[in-house]
Amino acid sequence: RKSTPKNLLGSNLQEAAQTSEGDMMNLLVRKSTPLWRNLQCGYATPPVLAMHALVQEIHSTTSASDSDNQSTVSGQTQGALSGVRVLDLSRVLAGPICGQLLGDWGADVVKIEAPGKGDDTRQWQPPSVNGKHSSYFLGLNRNKRSVELDLKNSEGKELLLGLASKADIVIENFLTGSADKLGLGYHSMKKLNPGIVYVSISGYGSTGPLAKAPGYDFMAQALGGLMHITGPKEQPFKVGVAITDVLTGVSAAAAACAAMVHQRATGEGQHIETSLLETQVFALANHASNFLTVGKNAQRLGNAHESIVPYQTFTCSDGTIVVGAGNDVQFARLCEALAQSALQCADLHMDPRFDSNENRVVHRKALVDILGPVFEAMTTAQSLELCEQANVPCAPIQDMQQVFSHPQVLAREMVASTPHDDIKDLRTVGHHVKFSKTAASIRMGPPLLGQHTEQVLREWLDMDSGSIAASMGLGAFGKATH
């Protein structure tokens, strides 16, 4: 059809023009990649692999698109999302993680910030670098360009809508209903850009009794059941990092990539919604299934596992380790290994109370009462060595210094150097997803506030110095000048 994106059809546009409407779908399928054909046929793909494959699919269609839609960011490599333009209106954690992932994978991400203030996390310090750059902000905003716009100013709003008309993806995490009140909601942007993929992240979603309530990770962990299953029996604990925010950001990035596959195939955009609460409920995983299938309510077991024994921490003479025997074979190997220092463990795996995981779950306390003193009599190094030699999963409990100096973490390049205009030798976390063909990259460090305002307006909207000055005079950029 006339609206079919030419980058899906390849370079032979004459063939497309001469193809009848009835044969167009056959042409699309023949010209598109195996992943698209799999999606058409309904084949399933594991989530992480699916996200990787979706990004590669977008790359295969975007790489053939018009050169005038390619980002001109200095030094950009051809990542899987190269040529995809992202307008990031979000702040704090979940939204910025989504934007940073898309940027790492090659997209041109423009971060819209309030004049003179910027993202809330710019003020979340200490800790900070050089006493002025928040470590929190630095960890979430690489591969982005910063543009200051006053969205309550009519000229600022018009400039934003102009940028949205040129974007592929918009990310926002305004309080539910706020974007619509500003005239910046999905339907307003869809009128300007029917192909826009509009990602909304909220605390609780756009419907229901809590739709307009402010939402934070802590509340989502509580309301979504995570705190109920975390910590000792005596008291619920939150997870030490804002894990619900992180998972929501990663999920939003995956959803945006999935929607981009549809957009590249049909020209149609869509509105994507996700929330901290929904993501947290989804992340209950086996605990959710236990309740929904047989009505079993979860319980707090501290560092133990509800359905696997032993799978927990053990205290040694000089510290604590984690040991997990995930099946009967591993448990037998663990018993044989521990028998080197405690003979009573040699035949423990043949004891009728412990000869299957089901029986070990039933007799959890009896087994832990036997194993506990064995580990207490050894150092952490001795315990880990025995488990490792027996090929039983185990690990020490590490602090940040130990994590980022661990040889496996370094071997997987999870410590990276990031360029920055005001910080020398800035280090950040590396890429947790590796691409064999279109490597993720760090092309620019976290931006200074409003650092790229003029550059982006020139590039995306073809504005010259005079028109930018006129917008400034109308208050589009607040009181700041760049």
Short mmCIF file of N, CA, C and O in Angstrom, two decimals, residues 33-103:
data_model
loop_
_atom_site.label_atom_id
_atom_site.label_comp_id
_atom_site.label_asym_id
_atom_site.label_seq_id
_atom_site.Cartn_x
_atom_site.Cartn_y
_atom_site.Cartn_z
N THR A 33 12.35 -10.01 7.37
CA THR A 33 13.30 -10.94 7.97
C THR A 33 12.59 -12.15 8.55
O THR A 33 11.38 -12.16 8.75
N PRO A 34 13.35 -13.19 8.90
CA PRO A 34 12.76 -14.39 9.51
C PRO A 34 12.00 -14.08 10.79
O PRO A 34 10.98 -14.71 11.07
N LEU A 35 12.47 -13.12 11.61
CA LEU A 35 11.77 -12.82 12.84
C LEU A 35 10.35 -12.35 12.56
O LEU A 35 9.40 -12.77 13.22
N TRP A 36 10.19 -11.46 11.57
CA TRP A 36 8.85 -10.96 11.26
C TRP A 36 7.95 -12.11 10.82
O TRP A 36 6.80 -12.20 11.21
N ARG A 37 8.49 -13.04 10.02
CA ARG A 37 7.69 -14.18 9.61
C ARG A 37 7.32 -15.04 10.81
O ARG A 37 6.21 -15.55 10.92
N ASN A 38 8.23 -15.16 11.77
CA ASN A 38 7.93 -15.91 12.98
C ASN A 38 6.83 -15.24 13.78
O ASN A 38 5.93 -15.90 14.32
N LEU A 39 6.89 -13.90 13.86
CA LEU A 39 5.86 -13.18 14.59
C LEU A 39 4.50 -13.35 13.92
O LEU A 39 3.49 -13.51 14.57
N GLN A 40 4.50 -13.33 12.58
CA GLN A 40 3.26 -13.53 11.84
C GLN A 40 2.66 -14.90 12.13
O GLN A 40 1.45 -15.08 12.18
N CYS A 41 3.53 -15.90 12.29
CA CYS A 41 3.08 -17.26 12.52
C CYS A 41 2.80 -17.55 13.98
O CYS A 41 2.35 -18.63 14.34
N GLY A 42 3.11 -16.60 14.87
CA GLY A 42 2.82 -16.77 16.27
C GLY A 42 3.84 -17.57 17.03
O GLY A 42 3.57 -18.09 18.11
N TYR A 43 5.04 -17.73 16.48
CA TYR A 43 6.06 -18.49 17.20
C TYR A 43 6.48 -17.73 18.44
O TYR A 43 6.61 -16.52 18.44
N ALA A 44 6.75 -18.44 19.52
CA ALA A 44 7.14 -17.82 20.78
C ALA A 44 8.66 -17.73 20.89
O ALA A 44 9.38 -18.55 20.35
N THR A 45 9.13 -16.71 21.59
CA THR A 45 10.55 -16.53 21.84
C THR A 45 10.73 -16.14 23.30
O THR A 45 9.98 -15.32 23.80
N PRO A 46 11.72 -16.71 24.01
CA PRO A 46 11.95 -16.31 25.40
C PRO A 46 12.15 -14.81 25.51
O PRO A 46 12.75 -14.20 24.61
N PRO A 47 11.69 -14.16 26.61
CA PRO A 47 11.67 -12.70 26.69
C PRO A 47 12.99 -12.01 26.41
O PRO A 47 13.02 -11.06 25.62
N VAL A 48 14.08 -12.43 27.03
CA VAL A 48 15.35 -11.71 26.82
C VAL A 48 15.82 -11.88 25.39
O VAL A 48 16.25 -10.94 24.73
N LEU A 49 15.70 -13.11 24.86
CA LEU A 49 16.09 -13.34 23.48
C LEU A 49 15.17 -12.57 22.54
O LEU A 49 15.59 -12.07 21.50
N ALA A 50 13.90 -12.48 22.92
CA ALA A 50 12.95 -11.75 22.09
C ALA A 50 13.33 -10.29 21.99
O ALA A 50 13.28 -9.68 20.93
N MET A 51 13.72 -9.67 23.13
CA MET A 51 14.11 -8.26 23.11
C MET A 51 15.31 -8.07 22.21
O MET A 51 15.36 -7.14 21.41
N HIS A 52 16.30 -8.97 22.32
CA HIS A 52 17.49 -8.90 21.48
C HIS A 52 17.09 -9.02 20.01
O HIS A 52 17.52 -8.24 19.15
N ALA A 53 16.22 -9.99 19.70
CA ALA A 53 15.82 -10.21 18.32
C ALA A 53 15.02 -9.05 17.77
O ALA A 53 15.17 -8.68 16.60
N LEU A 54 14.16 -8.45 18.60
CA LEU A 54 13.37 -7.31 18.15
C LEU A 54 14.26 -6.13 17.79
O LEU A 54 14.04 -5.44 16.80
N VAL A 55 15.27 -5.89 18.62
CA VAL A 55 16.19 -4.79 18.32
C VAL A 55 16.91 -5.05 17.00
O VAL A 55 17.08 -4.15 16.17
N GLN A 56 17.32 -6.30 16.78
CA GLN A 56 18.00 -6.63 15.52
C GLN A 56 17.06 -6.48 14.33
O GLN A 56 17.45 -6.07 13.25
N GLU A 57 15.77 -6.81 14.55
CA GLU A 57 14.78 -6.66 13.48
C GLU A 57 14.63 -5.19 13.08
O GLU A 57 14.58 -4.85 11.90
N ILE A 58 14.56 -4.32 14.08
CA ILE A 58 14.45 -2.89 13.79
C ILE A 58 15.67 -2.42 13.02
O ILE A 58 15.59 -1.65 12.07
N HIS A 59 16.85 -2.91 13.41
CA HIS A 59 18.08 -2.54 12.72
C HIS A 59 18.02 -2.95 11.25
O HIS A 59 18.43 -2.19 10.37
N SER A 60 17.49 -4.14 10.98
CA SER A 60 17.48 -4.63 9.60
C SER A 60 16.60 -3.78 8.71
O SER A 60 16.83 -3.67 7.51
N THR A 61 15.54 -3.18 9.30
CA THR A 61 14.66 -2.33 8.49
C THR A 61 15.11 -0.89 8.48
O THR A 61 14.96 -0.18 7.50
N THR A 62 15.68 -0.44 9.61
CA THR A 62 16.09 0.96 9.71
C THR A 62 17.33 1.25 8.89
O THR A 62 17.48 2.34 8.32
N SER A 63 18.24 0.28 8.78
CA SER A 63 19.51 0.53 8.11
C SER A 63 19.32 0.87 6.64
O SER A 63 20.18 1.48 6.02
N ALA A 64 18.17 0.49 6.07
CA ALA A 64 17.93 0.79 4.66
C ALA A 64 17.10 2.06 4.47
O ALA A 64 16.77 2.43 3.35
N SER A 65 16.74 2.73 5.58
CA SER A 65 15.87 3.90 5.48
C SER A 65 16.63 5.12 5.02
O SER A 65 17.84 5.12 4.86
N ASP A 66 15.88 6.21 4.80
CA ASP A 66 16.47 7.43 4.27
C ASP A 66 17.62 7.91 5.13
O ASP A 66 17.54 7.93 6.34
N SER A 67 18.67 8.39 4.50
CA SER A 67 19.83 8.88 5.23
C SER A 67 19.52 10.15 6.01
O SER A 67 20.19 10.45 6.99
N ASP A 68 18.47 10.90 5.61
CA ASP A 68 18.18 12.14 6.30
C ASP A 68 17.56 11.91 7.67
O ASP A 68 17.37 12.84 8.44
N ASN A 69 17.22 10.66 7.99
CA ASN A 69 16.71 10.34 9.30
C ASN A 69 17.79 9.75 10.19
O ASN A 69 17.53 9.33 11.30
N GLN A 70 19.02 9.69 9.70
CA GLN A 70 20.12 9.17 10.51
C GLN A 70 20.63 10.26 11.44
O GLN A 70 20.77 11.41 11.07
N SER A 71 20.88 9.87 12.70
CA SER A 71 21.39 10.83 13.67
C SER A 71 22.77 11.32 13.26
O SER A 71 23.56 10.57 12.71
N THR A 72 23.05 12.56 13.56
CA THR A 72 24.36 13.12 13.24
C THR A 72 25.20 13.32 14.49
O THR A 72 26.08 14.15 14.53
N VAL A 73 24.87 12.58 15.57
CA VAL A 73 25.66 12.69 16.79
C VAL A 73 27.10 12.31 16.46
O VAL A 73 27.36 11.28 15.86
N SER A 74 28.03 13.16 16.88
CA SER A 74 29.44 12.94 16.58
C SER A 74 29.92 11.61 17.14
O SER A 74 29.72 11.31 18.30
N GLY A 75 30.56 10.81 16.29
CA GLY A 75 31.17 9.57 16.74
C GLY A 75 30.20 8.41 16.90
O GLY A 75 30.57 7.37 17.42
N GLN A 76 28.95 8.53 16.49
CA GLN A 76 27.99 7.46 16.68
C GLN A 76 28.35 6.24 15.86
O GLN A 76 28.70 6.34 14.69
N THR A 77 28.27 5.09 16.49
CA THR A 77 28.45 3.83 15.78
C THR A 77 27.10 3.33 15.31
O THR A 77 26.06 3.80 15.75
N GLN A 78 27.14 2.36 14.41
CA GLN A 78 25.90 1.84 13.86
C GLN A 78 25.33 0.76 14.77
O GLN A 78 25.47 -0.43 14.53
N GLY A 79 24.67 1.16 15.84
CA GLY A 79 24.00 0.22 16.72
C GLY A 79 22.73 -0.29 16.09
O GLY A 79 22.29 0.18 15.03
N ALA A 80 22.11 -1.25 16.73
CA ALA A 80 20.90 -1.87 16.18
C ALA A 80 19.78 -0.86 15.96
O ALA A 80 18.96 -1.01 15.06
N LEU A 81 19.72 0.17 16.79
CA LEU A 81 18.67 1.18 16.67
C LEU A 81 19.16 2.47 16.02
O LEU A 81 18.51 3.51 16.13
N SER A 82 20.29 2.41 15.32
CA SER A 82 20.80 3.59 14.65
C SER A 82 19.75 4.13 13.68
O SER A 82 19.17 3.38 12.89
N GLY A 83 19.50 5.44 13.74
CA GLY A 83 18.48 6.05 12.88
C GLY A 83 17.14 6.20 13.57
O GLY A 83 16.27 6.91 13.06
N VAL A 84 16.95 5.55 14.72
CA VAL A 84 15.71 5.69 15.49
C VAL A 84 15.85 6.90 16.40
O VAL A 84 16.83 7.04 17.12
N ARG A 85 14.86 7.77 16.35
CA ARG A 85 14.88 8.98 17.17
C ARG A 85 13.94 8.82 18.37
O ARG A 85 12.78 8.44 18.22
N VAL A 86 14.46 9.14 19.55
CA VAL A 86 13.71 8.98 20.80
C VAL A 86 13.63 10.31 21.51
O VAL A 86 14.64 10.98 21.71
N LEU A 87 12.43 10.69 21.91
CA LEU A 87 12.20 11.90 22.69
C LEU A 87 11.87 11.45 24.11
O LEU A 87 10.82 10.85 24.36
N ASP A 88 12.78 11.70 25.05
CA ASP A 88 12.63 11.22 26.42
C ASP A 88 12.18 12.36 27.32
O ASP A 88 12.95 13.26 27.66
N LEU A 89 10.91 12.32 27.73
CA LEU A 89 10.34 13.34 28.61
C LEU A 89 10.36 12.88 30.06
O LEU A 89 9.83 13.57 30.93
N SER A 90 10.93 11.72 30.33
CA SER A 90 10.85 11.13 31.66
C SER A 90 11.93 11.64 32.59
O SER A 90 12.90 12.27 32.16
N ARG A 91 11.78 11.31 33.86
CA ARG A 91 12.77 11.69 34.86
C ARG A 91 12.84 10.64 35.94
O ARG A 91 12.02 9.74 36.01
N VAL A 92 13.84 10.71 36.74
CA VAL A 92 14.14 9.85 37.89
C VAL A 92 14.73 8.51 37.44
O VAL A 92 15.89 8.47 37.06
N LEU A 93 13.97 7.38 37.39
CA LEU A 93 14.63 6.09 37.22
C LEU A 93 14.06 5.22 36.11
O LEU A 93 14.76 4.88 35.16
N ALA A 94 12.80 4.81 36.19
CA ALA A 94 12.26 3.85 35.22
C ALA A 94 12.35 4.37 33.79
O ALA A 94 12.85 3.69 32.89
N GLY A 95 11.84 5.60 33.56
CA GLY A 95 11.89 6.18 32.22
C GLY A 95 13.30 6.39 31.72
O GLY A 95 13.64 6.01 30.59
N PRO A 96 14.17 7.02 32.53
CA PRO A 96 15.56 7.20 32.09
C PRO A 96 16.29 5.90 31.79
O PRO A 96 17.13 5.85 30.89
N ILE A 97 16.00 4.81 32.51
CA ILE A 97 16.61 3.52 32.17
C ILE A 97 16.15 3.08 30.80
O ILE A 97 16.95 2.60 29.98
N CYS A 98 14.86 3.22 30.52
CA CYS A 98 14.33 2.88 29.20
C CYS A 98 15.07 3.67 28.12
O CYS A 98 15.56 3.11 27.14
N GLY A 99 15.18 4.99 28.31
CA GLY A 99 15.86 5.83 27.32
C GLY A 99 17.33 5.49 27.18
O GLY A 99 17.87 5.49 26.07
N GLN A 100 17.99 5.20 28.29
CA GLN A 100 19.42 4.87 28.22
C GLN A 100 19.66 3.57 27.47
O GLN A 100 20.61 3.46 26.69
N LEU A 101 18.82 2.57 27.69
CA LEU A 101 18.96 1.31 26.96
C LEU A 101 18.81 1.54 25.45
O LEU A 101 19.60 1.03 24.65
N LEU A 102 17.78 2.30 25.06
CA LEU A 102 17.58 2.58 23.64
C LEU A 102 18.79 3.34 23.08
O LEU A 102 19.22 3.09 21.95
N GLY A 103 19.34 4.25 23.88
CA GLY A 103 20.53 4.98 23.45
C GLY A 103 21.73 4.07 23.33
O GLY A 103 22.51 4.16 22.38
#
